[in-house]
Amino acid sequence: MASSFEIHGRHHWSFQLVLMGSRLQLEGCRDGDDPLRCSTWLEPQDTPLDMAHELIAHPSCAV
């Protein structure tokens, strides 16, 4: 199961929430000249929008 969203003003970024078993992962994708794919696990208290901003500021990859 997945759900996609974008952040207004960040037109090169798109995000997808992916349910993997009992965990929720946020995946970010930056298009353009320097493409990037990154992800993070969400905790129950995390909001997807806040974590998306965090991924933009500090790209990482959840394993």
Backbone as ProteinMPNN parsed JSONL, in Angstrom:
{"seq_chain_A": "MASSFEIHGRHHWSFQLVLMGSRLQLEGCRDGDDPLRCSTWLEPQDTPLDMAHELIAHPSCAV", "coords_chain_A": {"N_chain_A": [[0.843, -1.171, 0.0], [0.574, 2.223, -0.829], [0.963, 5.799, -0.756], [1.048, 8.876, -2.394], [2.531, 12.198, -2.391], [3.131, 15.745, -2.829], [5.081, 18.668, -2.028], [4.08, 21.962, -1.814], [5.805, 24.41, -3.619], [8.13, 22.993, -3.741], [8.816, 21.813, -6.293], [10.501, 19.982, -7.575], [10.619, 17.78, -6.025], [9.106, 14.728, -4.967], [7.039, 12.631, -2.933], [6.466, 9.529, -1.241], [4.478, 7.534, 0.782], [4.96, 4.45, 2.223], [3.65, 1.453, 3.287], [5.094, -1.054, 5.04], [4.802, -4.052, 6.14], [4.35, -3.676, 9.492], [5.423, -1.198, 9.623], [5.996, 2.216, 8.611], [7.262, 3.81, 5.835], [8.861, 6.671, 4.503], [9.486, 7.781, 1.345], [11.53, 9.768, -0.679], [11.951, 11.578, -3.709], [13.996, 13.329, -5.845], [13.861, 15.081, -8.772], [15.473, 16.181, -11.826], [18.553, 17.889, -12.731], [20.338, 16.797, -10.913], [19.489, 14.07, -9.793], [17.942, 12.355, -7.01], [17.305, 9.802, -4.641], [15.819, 9.066, -1.609], [15.129, 7.96, 1.789], [13.255, 7.349, 4.828], [12.37, 5.895, 7.974], [9.226, 6.192, 9.564], [8.142, 7.199, 12.763], [5.46, 6.632, 15.125], [4.721, 9.184, 16.162], [5.642, 10.988, 14.288], [5.08, 13.376, 11.674], [4.241, 13.11, 8.256], [4.731, 15.36, 6.57], [6.517, 16.997, 8.051], [8.677, 15.221, 8.251], [9.264, 14.931, 5.549], [10.267, 17.468, 4.929], [12.536, 17.296, 6.524], [13.939, 15.24, 5.197], [14.519, 16.568, 2.805], [16.249, 18.556, 3.732], [18.242, 17.015, 4.953], [19.213, 14.543, 3.353], [18.847, 11.002, 3.484], [19.084, 7.399, 3.805], [16.919, 4.809, 4.504], [17.44, 1.588, 5.694]], "CA_chain_A": [[0.0, 0.0, 0.0], [1.373, 3.442, -0.92], [0.259, 7.051, -0.97], [2.013, 9.873, -2.868], [2.203, 13.608, -2.207], [4.159, 16.728, -3.142], [5.055, 19.846, -1.168], [3.969, 23.196, -2.579], [7.05, 25.166, -3.654], [9.249, 22.054, -3.91], [8.32, 21.119, -7.48], [11.403, 18.914, -8.02], [10.527, 16.686, -5.062], [7.849, 14.005, -4.758], [7.163, 11.748, -1.782], [5.557, 8.404, -1.206], [4.387, 6.793, 2.035], [4.847, 3.031, 1.905], [3.429, 0.594, 4.442], [5.879, -2.285, 4.904], [4.469, -4.802, 7.35], [3.761, -2.785, 10.483], [6.207, 0.042, 9.627], [5.695, 3.182, 7.56], [8.474, 4.421, 5.292], [8.701, 7.83, 3.631], [10.473, 7.803, 0.274], [11.589, 11.035, -1.388], [12.613, 11.525, -5.002], [14.254, 14.643, -6.428], [14.113, 15.034, -10.208], [16.243, 17.306, -12.34], [19.935, 17.665, -13.144], [21.022, 16.014, -9.886], [18.43, 13.266, -9.189], [18.255, 11.756, -5.714], [16.257, 9.009, -3.991], [16.152, 8.899, -0.203], [14.009, 7.414, 2.554], [13.369, 7.29, 6.282], [11.266, 5.247, 8.673], [8.438, 7.102, 10.386], [7.674, 6.767, 14.076], [4.041, 7.008, 15.256], [4.528, 10.605, 16.457], [6.143, 11.792, 13.163], [4.147, 13.756, 10.616], [4.906, 12.961, 6.96], [5.179, 16.649, 6.049], [7.73, 17.382, 8.776], [9.755, 14.308, 7.868], [9.628, 15.25, 4.163], [11.16, 18.631, 5.025], [13.791, 16.792, 7.09], [14.635, 14.528, 4.119], [15.041, 17.572, 1.87], [17.372, 19.22, 4.381], [19.272, 16.034, 5.301], [18.887, 13.274, 2.674], [19.374, 9.777, 4.066], [18.466, 6.205, 3.254], [16.543, 3.808, 5.491], [17.776, 0.241, 5.213]], "C_chain_A": [[0.894, 1.242, 0.0], [0.472, 4.64, -1.181], [1.292, 8.116, -1.328], [1.541, 11.286, -2.548], [3.391, 14.466, -2.622], [4.002, 17.897, -2.182], [5.03, 21.079, -2.057], [5.289, 23.965, -2.484], [8.287, 24.298, -3.791], [8.948, 21.171, -5.122], [9.256, 20.036, -8.003], [11.337, 17.69, -7.115], [9.14, 16.047, -5.095], [8.098, 12.979, -3.655], [6.117, 10.657, -1.857], [5.636, 7.764, 0.172], [4.125, 5.337, 1.69], [4.699, 2.237, 3.195], [4.138, -0.732, 4.181], [5.7, -3.092, 6.185], [3.765, -3.873, 8.321], [4.492, -1.44, 10.55], [5.835, 0.916, 8.432], [6.989, 3.861, 7.13], [8.096, 5.588, 4.396], [9.83, 7.807, 2.626], [10.38, 9.142, -0.442], [12.37, 10.875, -2.682], [12.754, 12.95, -5.535], [14.611, 14.439, -7.893], [14.982, 16.212, -10.613], [17.643, 16.906, -12.73], [20.702, 16.766, -12.178], [19.996, 15.148, -9.153], [18.895, 12.586, -7.903], [17.046, 10.973, -5.226], [16.7, 8.807, -2.551], [14.916, 8.398, 0.546], [14.31, 7.467, 4.046], [12.164, 6.538, 6.832], [10.536, 6.288, 9.508], [8.071, 6.43, 11.703], [6.224, 7.233, 14.219], [3.81, 8.496, 15.494], [4.975, 11.52, 15.32], [5.022, 12.156, 12.2], [4.885, 13.643, 9.28], [5.449, 14.275, 6.406], [6.468, 17.109, 6.734], [8.912, 16.506, 8.377], [10.184, 14.521, 6.416], [10.571, 16.453, 4.135], [12.526, 18.215, 5.576], [14.603, 16.041, 6.026], [15.227, 15.501, 3.099], [16.299, 18.21, 2.454], [18.549, 18.281, 4.623], [18.94, 14.693, 4.649], [19.577, 12.085, 3.35], [18.67, 8.599, 3.416], [18.176, 5.229, 4.379], [16.823, 2.429, 4.891], [16.856, -0.762, 5.843]], "O_chain_A": [[1.867, 1.301, 0.751], [-0.618, 4.52, -1.741], [2.304, 8.249, -0.64], [0.344, 11.554, -2.445], [4.512, 13.975, -2.751], [2.938, 18.099, -1.597], [5.864, 21.223, -2.951], [5.826, 24.148, -1.392], [9.39, 24.823, -3.943], [8.837, 19.951, -5.005], [8.826, 19.226, -8.824], [11.945, 16.665, -7.421], [8.129, 16.737, -5.233], [9.223, 12.516, -3.465], [5.046, 10.821, -2.441], [6.725, 7.485, 0.673], [3.187, 5.023, 0.957], [5.535, 2.343, 4.093], [3.823, -1.441, 3.226], [6.367, -2.841, 7.188], [2.7, -3.34, 8.01], [4.212, -0.629, 11.433], [5.416, 0.42, 7.386], [7.717, 4.416, 7.953], [7.138, 5.512, 3.627], [11.002, 7.813, 3.002], [9.287, 9.6, -0.774], [13.34, 10.119, -2.74], [11.771, 13.681, -5.662], [15.55, 13.711, -8.217], [15.197, 17.133, -9.826], [17.909, 15.741, -13.025], [21.617, 16.052, -12.588], [19.657, 15.447, -8.008], [20.076, 12.285, -7.73], [15.906, 11.415, -5.373], [17.842, 8.418, -2.303], [13.806, 8.408, 0.015], [15.458, 7.61, 4.466], [11.085, 6.54, 6.238], [11.165, 7.168, 10.095], [7.734, 5.247, 11.743], [5.801, 8.142, 13.504], [2.786, 9.025, 15.061], [4.715, 12.722, 15.374], [4.127, 11.352, 11.94], [6.045, 14.045, 9.187], [6.534, 14.29, 5.825], [7.401, 17.558, 6.068], [10.022, 17.004, 8.188], [11.351, 14.314, 6.085], [11.559, 16.454, 3.401], [13.555, 18.73, 5.139], [15.823, 16.191, 5.963], [16.324, 15.272, 2.59], [17.296, 18.382, 1.753], [19.707, 18.684, 4.516], [18.435, 13.794, 5.321], [20.743, 12.165, 3.736], [17.777, 8.772, 2.587], [19.079, 4.858, 5.128], [16.488, 2.151, 3.74], [16.968, -1.958, 5.573]]}, "name": "protein", "num_of_chains": 1, "seq": "MASSFEIHGRHHWSFQLVLMGSRLQLEGCRDGDDPLRCSTWLEPQDTPLDMAHELIAHPSCAV"}
